[in-house]
PDB file of C-alpha atoms in Angstrom:
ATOM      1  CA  UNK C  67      47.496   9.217 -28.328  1.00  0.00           C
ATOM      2  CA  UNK C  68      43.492   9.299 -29.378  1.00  0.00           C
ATOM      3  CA  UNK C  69      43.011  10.785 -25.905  1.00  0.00           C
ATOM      4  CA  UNK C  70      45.818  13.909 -26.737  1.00  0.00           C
ATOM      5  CA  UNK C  71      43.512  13.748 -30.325  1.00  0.00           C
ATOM      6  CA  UNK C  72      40.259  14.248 -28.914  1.00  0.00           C
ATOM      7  CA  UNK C  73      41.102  16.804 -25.671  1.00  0.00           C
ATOM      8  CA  UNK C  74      39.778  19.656 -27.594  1.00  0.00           C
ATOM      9  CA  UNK C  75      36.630  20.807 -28.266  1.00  0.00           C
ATOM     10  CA  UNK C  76      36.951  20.627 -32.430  1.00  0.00           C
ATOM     11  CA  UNK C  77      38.255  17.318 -32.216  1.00  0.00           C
ATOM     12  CA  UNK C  78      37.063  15.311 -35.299  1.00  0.00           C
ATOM     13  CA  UNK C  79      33.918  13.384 -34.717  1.00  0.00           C
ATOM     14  CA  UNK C  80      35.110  10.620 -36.310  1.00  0.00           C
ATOM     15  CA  UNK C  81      38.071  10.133 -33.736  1.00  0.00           C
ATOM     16  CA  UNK C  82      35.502  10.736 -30.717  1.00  0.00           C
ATOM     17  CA  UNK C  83      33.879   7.991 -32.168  1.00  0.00           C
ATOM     18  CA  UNK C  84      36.919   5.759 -32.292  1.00  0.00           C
ATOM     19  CA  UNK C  85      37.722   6.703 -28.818  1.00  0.00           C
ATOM     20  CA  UNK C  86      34.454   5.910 -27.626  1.00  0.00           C
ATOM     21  CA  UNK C  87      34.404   2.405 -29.452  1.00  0.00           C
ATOM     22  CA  UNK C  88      38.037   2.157 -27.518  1.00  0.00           C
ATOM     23  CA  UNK C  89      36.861   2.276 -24.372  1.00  0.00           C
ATOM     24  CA  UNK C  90      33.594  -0.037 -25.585  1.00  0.00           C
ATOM     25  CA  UNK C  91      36.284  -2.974 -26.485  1.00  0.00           C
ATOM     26  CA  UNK C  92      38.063  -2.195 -22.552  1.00  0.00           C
ATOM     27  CA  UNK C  93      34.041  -2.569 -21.238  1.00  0.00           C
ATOM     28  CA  UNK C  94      34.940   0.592 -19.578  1.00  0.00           C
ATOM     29  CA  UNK C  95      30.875   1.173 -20.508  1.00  0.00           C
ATOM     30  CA  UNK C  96      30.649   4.747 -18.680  1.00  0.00           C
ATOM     31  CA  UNK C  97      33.635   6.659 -20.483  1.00  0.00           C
ATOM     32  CA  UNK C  98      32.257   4.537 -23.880  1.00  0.00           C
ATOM     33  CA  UNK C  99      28.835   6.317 -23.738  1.00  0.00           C
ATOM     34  CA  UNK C 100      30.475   9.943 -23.099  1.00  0.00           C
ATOM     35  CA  UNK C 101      32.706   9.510 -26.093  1.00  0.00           C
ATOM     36  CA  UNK C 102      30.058   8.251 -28.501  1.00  0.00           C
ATOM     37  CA  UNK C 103      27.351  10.861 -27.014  1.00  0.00           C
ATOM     38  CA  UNK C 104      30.049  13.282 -27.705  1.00  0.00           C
ATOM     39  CA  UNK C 105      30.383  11.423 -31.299  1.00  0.00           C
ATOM     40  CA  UNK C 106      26.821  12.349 -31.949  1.00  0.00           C
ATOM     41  CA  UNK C 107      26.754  15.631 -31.488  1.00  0.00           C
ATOM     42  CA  UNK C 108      29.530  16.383 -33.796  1.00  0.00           C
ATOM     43  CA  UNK C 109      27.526  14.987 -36.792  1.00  0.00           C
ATOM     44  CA  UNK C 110      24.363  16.415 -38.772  1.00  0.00           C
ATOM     45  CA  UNK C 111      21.690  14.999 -37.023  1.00  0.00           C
ATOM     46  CA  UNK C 112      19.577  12.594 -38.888  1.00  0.00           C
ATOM     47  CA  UNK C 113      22.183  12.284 -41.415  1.00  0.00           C
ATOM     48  CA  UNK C 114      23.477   8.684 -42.249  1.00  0.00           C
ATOM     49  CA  UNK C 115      26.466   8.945 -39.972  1.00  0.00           C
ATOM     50  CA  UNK C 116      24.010   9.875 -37.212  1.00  0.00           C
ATOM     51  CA  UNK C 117      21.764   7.202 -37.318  1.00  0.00           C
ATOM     52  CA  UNK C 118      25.371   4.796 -37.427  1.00  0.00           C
ATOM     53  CA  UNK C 119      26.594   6.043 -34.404  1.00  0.00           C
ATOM     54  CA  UNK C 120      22.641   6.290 -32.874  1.00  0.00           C
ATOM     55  CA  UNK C 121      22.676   2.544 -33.796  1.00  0.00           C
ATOM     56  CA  UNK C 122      25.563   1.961 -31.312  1.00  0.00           C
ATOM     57  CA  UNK C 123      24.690   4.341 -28.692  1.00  0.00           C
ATOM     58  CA  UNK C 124      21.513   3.683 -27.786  1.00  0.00           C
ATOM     59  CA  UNK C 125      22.276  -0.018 -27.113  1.00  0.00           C
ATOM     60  CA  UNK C 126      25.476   1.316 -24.817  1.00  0.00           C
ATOM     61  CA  UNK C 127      22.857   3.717 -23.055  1.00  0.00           C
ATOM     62  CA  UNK C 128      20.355   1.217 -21.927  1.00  0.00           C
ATOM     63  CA  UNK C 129      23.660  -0.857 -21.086  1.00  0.00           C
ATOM     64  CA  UNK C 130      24.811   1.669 -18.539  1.00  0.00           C
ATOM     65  CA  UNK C 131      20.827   2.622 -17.549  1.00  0.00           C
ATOM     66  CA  UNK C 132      20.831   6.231 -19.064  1.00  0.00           C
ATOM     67  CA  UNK C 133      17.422   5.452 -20.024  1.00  0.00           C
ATOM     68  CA  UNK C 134      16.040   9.050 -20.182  1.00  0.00           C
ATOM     69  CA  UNK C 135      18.456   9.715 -23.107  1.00  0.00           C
ATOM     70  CA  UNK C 136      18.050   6.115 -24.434  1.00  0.00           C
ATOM     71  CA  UNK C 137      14.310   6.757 -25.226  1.00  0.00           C
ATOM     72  CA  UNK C 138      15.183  10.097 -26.382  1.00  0.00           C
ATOM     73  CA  UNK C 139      17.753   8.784 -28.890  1.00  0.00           C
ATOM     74  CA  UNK C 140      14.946   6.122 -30.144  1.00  0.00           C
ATOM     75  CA  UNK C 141      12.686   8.795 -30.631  1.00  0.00           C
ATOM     76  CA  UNK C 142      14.521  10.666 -32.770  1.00  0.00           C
ATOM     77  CA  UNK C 143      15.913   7.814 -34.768  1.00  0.00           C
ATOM     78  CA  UNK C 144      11.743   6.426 -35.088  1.00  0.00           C
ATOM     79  CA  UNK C 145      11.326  10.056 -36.379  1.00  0.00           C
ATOM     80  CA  UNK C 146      13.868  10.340 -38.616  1.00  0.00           C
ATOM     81  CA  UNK C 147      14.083   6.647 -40.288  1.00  0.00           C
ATOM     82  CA  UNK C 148      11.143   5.543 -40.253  1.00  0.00           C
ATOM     83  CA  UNK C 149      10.023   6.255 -43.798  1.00  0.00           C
ATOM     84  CA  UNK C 150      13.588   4.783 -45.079  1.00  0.00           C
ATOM     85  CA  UNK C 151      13.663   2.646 -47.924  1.00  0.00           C
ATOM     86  CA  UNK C 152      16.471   1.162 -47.034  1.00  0.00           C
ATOM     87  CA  UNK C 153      15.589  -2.571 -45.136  1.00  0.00           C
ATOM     88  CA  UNK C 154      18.673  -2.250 -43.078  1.00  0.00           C
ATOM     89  CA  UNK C 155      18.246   1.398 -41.512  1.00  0.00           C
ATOM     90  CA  UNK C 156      14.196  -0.394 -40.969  1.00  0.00           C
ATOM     91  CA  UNK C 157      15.546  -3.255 -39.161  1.00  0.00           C
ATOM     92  CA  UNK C 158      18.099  -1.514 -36.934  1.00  0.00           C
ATOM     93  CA  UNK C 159      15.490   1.397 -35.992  1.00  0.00           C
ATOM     94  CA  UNK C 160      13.445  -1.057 -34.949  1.00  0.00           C
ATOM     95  CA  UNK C 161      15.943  -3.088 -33.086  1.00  0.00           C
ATOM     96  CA  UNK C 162      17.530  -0.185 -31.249  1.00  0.00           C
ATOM     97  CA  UNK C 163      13.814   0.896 -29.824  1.00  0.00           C
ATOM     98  CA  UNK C 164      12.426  -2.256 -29.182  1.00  0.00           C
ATOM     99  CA  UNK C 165      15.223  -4.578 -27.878  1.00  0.00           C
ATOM    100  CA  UNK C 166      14.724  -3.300 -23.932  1.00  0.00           C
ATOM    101  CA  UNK C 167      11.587  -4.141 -22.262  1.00  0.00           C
ATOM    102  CA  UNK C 168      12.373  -0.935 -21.009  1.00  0.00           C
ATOM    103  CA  UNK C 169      11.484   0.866 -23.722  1.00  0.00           C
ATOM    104  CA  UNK C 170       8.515   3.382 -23.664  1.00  0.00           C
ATOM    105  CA  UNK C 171       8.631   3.694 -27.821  1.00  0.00           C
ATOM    106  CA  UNK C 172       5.276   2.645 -29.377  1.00  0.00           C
ATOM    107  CA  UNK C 173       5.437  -1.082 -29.882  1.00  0.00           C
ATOM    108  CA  UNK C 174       2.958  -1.158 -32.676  1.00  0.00           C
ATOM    109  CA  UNK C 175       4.834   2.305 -34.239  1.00  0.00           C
ATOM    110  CA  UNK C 176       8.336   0.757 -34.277  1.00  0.00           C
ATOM    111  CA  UNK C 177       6.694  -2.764 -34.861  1.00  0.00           C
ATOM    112  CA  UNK C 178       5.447  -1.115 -38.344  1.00  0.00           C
ATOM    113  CA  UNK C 179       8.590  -0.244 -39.321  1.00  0.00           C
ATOM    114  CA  UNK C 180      10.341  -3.653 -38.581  1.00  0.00           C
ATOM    115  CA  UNK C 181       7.399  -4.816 -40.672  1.00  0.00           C
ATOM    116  CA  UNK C 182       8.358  -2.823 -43.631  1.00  0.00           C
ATOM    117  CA  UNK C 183      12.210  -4.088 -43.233  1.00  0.00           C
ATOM    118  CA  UNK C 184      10.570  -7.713 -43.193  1.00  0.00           C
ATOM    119  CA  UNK C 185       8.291  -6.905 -46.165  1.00  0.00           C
ATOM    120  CA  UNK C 186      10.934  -5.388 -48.132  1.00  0.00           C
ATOM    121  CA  UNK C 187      13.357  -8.497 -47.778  1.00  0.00           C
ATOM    122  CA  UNK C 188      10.500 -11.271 -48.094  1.00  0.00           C
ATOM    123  CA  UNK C 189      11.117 -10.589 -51.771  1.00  0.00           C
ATOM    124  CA  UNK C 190      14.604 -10.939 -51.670  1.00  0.00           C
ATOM    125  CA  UNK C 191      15.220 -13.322 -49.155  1.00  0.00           C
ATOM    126  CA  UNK C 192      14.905 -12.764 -45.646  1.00  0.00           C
ATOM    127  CA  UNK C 193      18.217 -12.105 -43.379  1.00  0.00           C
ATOM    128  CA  UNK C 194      18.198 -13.925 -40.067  1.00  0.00           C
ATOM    129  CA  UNK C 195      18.443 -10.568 -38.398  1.00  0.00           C
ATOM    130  CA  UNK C 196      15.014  -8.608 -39.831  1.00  0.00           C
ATOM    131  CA  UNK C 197      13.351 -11.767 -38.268  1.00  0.00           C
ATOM    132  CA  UNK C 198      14.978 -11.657 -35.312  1.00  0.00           C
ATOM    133  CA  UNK C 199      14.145  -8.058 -35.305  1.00  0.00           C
ATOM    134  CA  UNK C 200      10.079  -8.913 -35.883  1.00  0.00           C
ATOM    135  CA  UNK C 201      10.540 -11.371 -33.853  1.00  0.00           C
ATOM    136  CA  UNK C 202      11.077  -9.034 -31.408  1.00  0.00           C
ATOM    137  CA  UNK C 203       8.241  -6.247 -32.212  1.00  0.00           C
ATOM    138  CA  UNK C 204       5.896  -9.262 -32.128  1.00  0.00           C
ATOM    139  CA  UNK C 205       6.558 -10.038 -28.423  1.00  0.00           C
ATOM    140  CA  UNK C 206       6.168  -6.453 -27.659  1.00  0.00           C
ATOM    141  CA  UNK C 207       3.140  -5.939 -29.356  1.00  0.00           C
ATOM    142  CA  UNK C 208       1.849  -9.278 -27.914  1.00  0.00           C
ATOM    143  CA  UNK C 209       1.695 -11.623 -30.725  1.00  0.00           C
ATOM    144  CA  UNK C 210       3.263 -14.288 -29.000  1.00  0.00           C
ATOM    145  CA  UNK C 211       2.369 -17.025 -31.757  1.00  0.00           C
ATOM    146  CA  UNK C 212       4.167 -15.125 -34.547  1.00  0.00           C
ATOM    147  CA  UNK C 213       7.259 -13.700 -32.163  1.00  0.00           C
ATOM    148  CA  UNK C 214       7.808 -17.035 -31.315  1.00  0.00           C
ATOM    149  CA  UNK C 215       7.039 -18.501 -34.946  1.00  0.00           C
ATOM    150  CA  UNK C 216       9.978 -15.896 -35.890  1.00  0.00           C
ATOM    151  CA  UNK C 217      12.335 -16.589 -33.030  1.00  0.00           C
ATOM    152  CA  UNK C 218      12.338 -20.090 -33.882  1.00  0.00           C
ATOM    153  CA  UNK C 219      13.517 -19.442 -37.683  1.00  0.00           C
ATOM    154  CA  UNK C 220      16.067 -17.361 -35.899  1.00  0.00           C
ATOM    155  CA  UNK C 221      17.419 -20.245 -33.725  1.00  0.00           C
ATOM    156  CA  UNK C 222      17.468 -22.852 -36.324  1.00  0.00           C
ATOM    157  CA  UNK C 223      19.412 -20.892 -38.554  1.00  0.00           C
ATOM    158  CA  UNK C 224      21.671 -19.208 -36.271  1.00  0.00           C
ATOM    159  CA  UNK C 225      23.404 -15.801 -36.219  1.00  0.00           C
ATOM    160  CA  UNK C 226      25.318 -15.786 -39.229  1.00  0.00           C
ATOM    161  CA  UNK C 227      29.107 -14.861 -38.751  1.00  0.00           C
ATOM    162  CA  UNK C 228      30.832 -12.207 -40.845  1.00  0.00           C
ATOM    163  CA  UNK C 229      32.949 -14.173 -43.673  1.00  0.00           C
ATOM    164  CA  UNK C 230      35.824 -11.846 -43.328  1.00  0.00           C
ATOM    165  CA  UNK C 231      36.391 -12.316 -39.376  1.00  0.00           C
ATOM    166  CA  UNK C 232      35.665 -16.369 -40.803  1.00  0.00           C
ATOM    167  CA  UNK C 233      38.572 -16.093 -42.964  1.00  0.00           C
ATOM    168  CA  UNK C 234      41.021 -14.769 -40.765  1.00  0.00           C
ATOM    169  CA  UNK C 235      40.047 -17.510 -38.117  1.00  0.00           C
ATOM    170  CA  UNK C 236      40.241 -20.006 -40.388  1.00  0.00           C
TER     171      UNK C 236
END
């Protein structure tokens, strides 16, 4: 049925989206990164919702080696979040562009910016996934004493789980 929904053209980008994260969940990784590419374009660009379904796709797209369009896609997310106040659109920006060490983004430009996500949340108290995330912009700007200072908080303290998938396990 969401294939019938999204045949045409003006299909809804939000069931695109859906369709794409379908065929994520059936690792069919190829059809995935069509859907959510087409996802993309149906959406303002730099808008909220884009940088949500950026957030997914560029991880697919150096999945399935489109790596052309995977630096593209950091590019334009480094461009278009990186003076964010928000610690979580930070962290993710710098994530997405700096997880591959086949990235050609600017270490030390993306490392900024998971620097400001890990600034911003040193006040509050830091999540386990901003230091993860400068753990990672350390090692690829080459500060192997802090990446793996960081990376070590990270495996002590584990990935947290999401309490709601906790409670229906439990």
């Amino acid at each position: 049925m969401l294939g019938q929904l999204t045949e045409s053209g003006d299909a809804p980008h939000y069931l695109v989206y859906l369709k794409g994260i379908a065929h994520v969940n059936s690792s069919q990784w190829q059809m995935a990164e069509t859907e959510l590419s087409r996802a993309i374009a149906l959406v303002p660009p730099k808008s909220p919702l884009w940088f949500e379904y950026a957030f997914r796709l560029a991880f697919l797209r150096a999945y399935v080696g489109e790596w052309d369009t995977y630096h593209e896609l950091c590019t334009e997310a480094l461009e278009g979040f990186s003076d964010s106040t928000d610690s979580v659109i930070l962290e993710r920006t710098a994530k997405m562009c700096l997880f591959s060490n086949q990235s050609t983004i600017d270490a030390q430009s993306a490392g900024e910016v998971a620097d400001r996500a890990f600034g911003q949340l040193a006040v509050g108290g830091m999540s386990t996934y901003t230091r993860l995330t400068g753990g990672i912009a350390d090692l690829r700007r080459k500060n192997y004493a802090r990446a793996l200072e960081n990376l070590e908080v990270v495996a002590n303290a584990g990935i947290p789980r999401d309490k709601a998938a906790n409670d229906i396990i439990v």
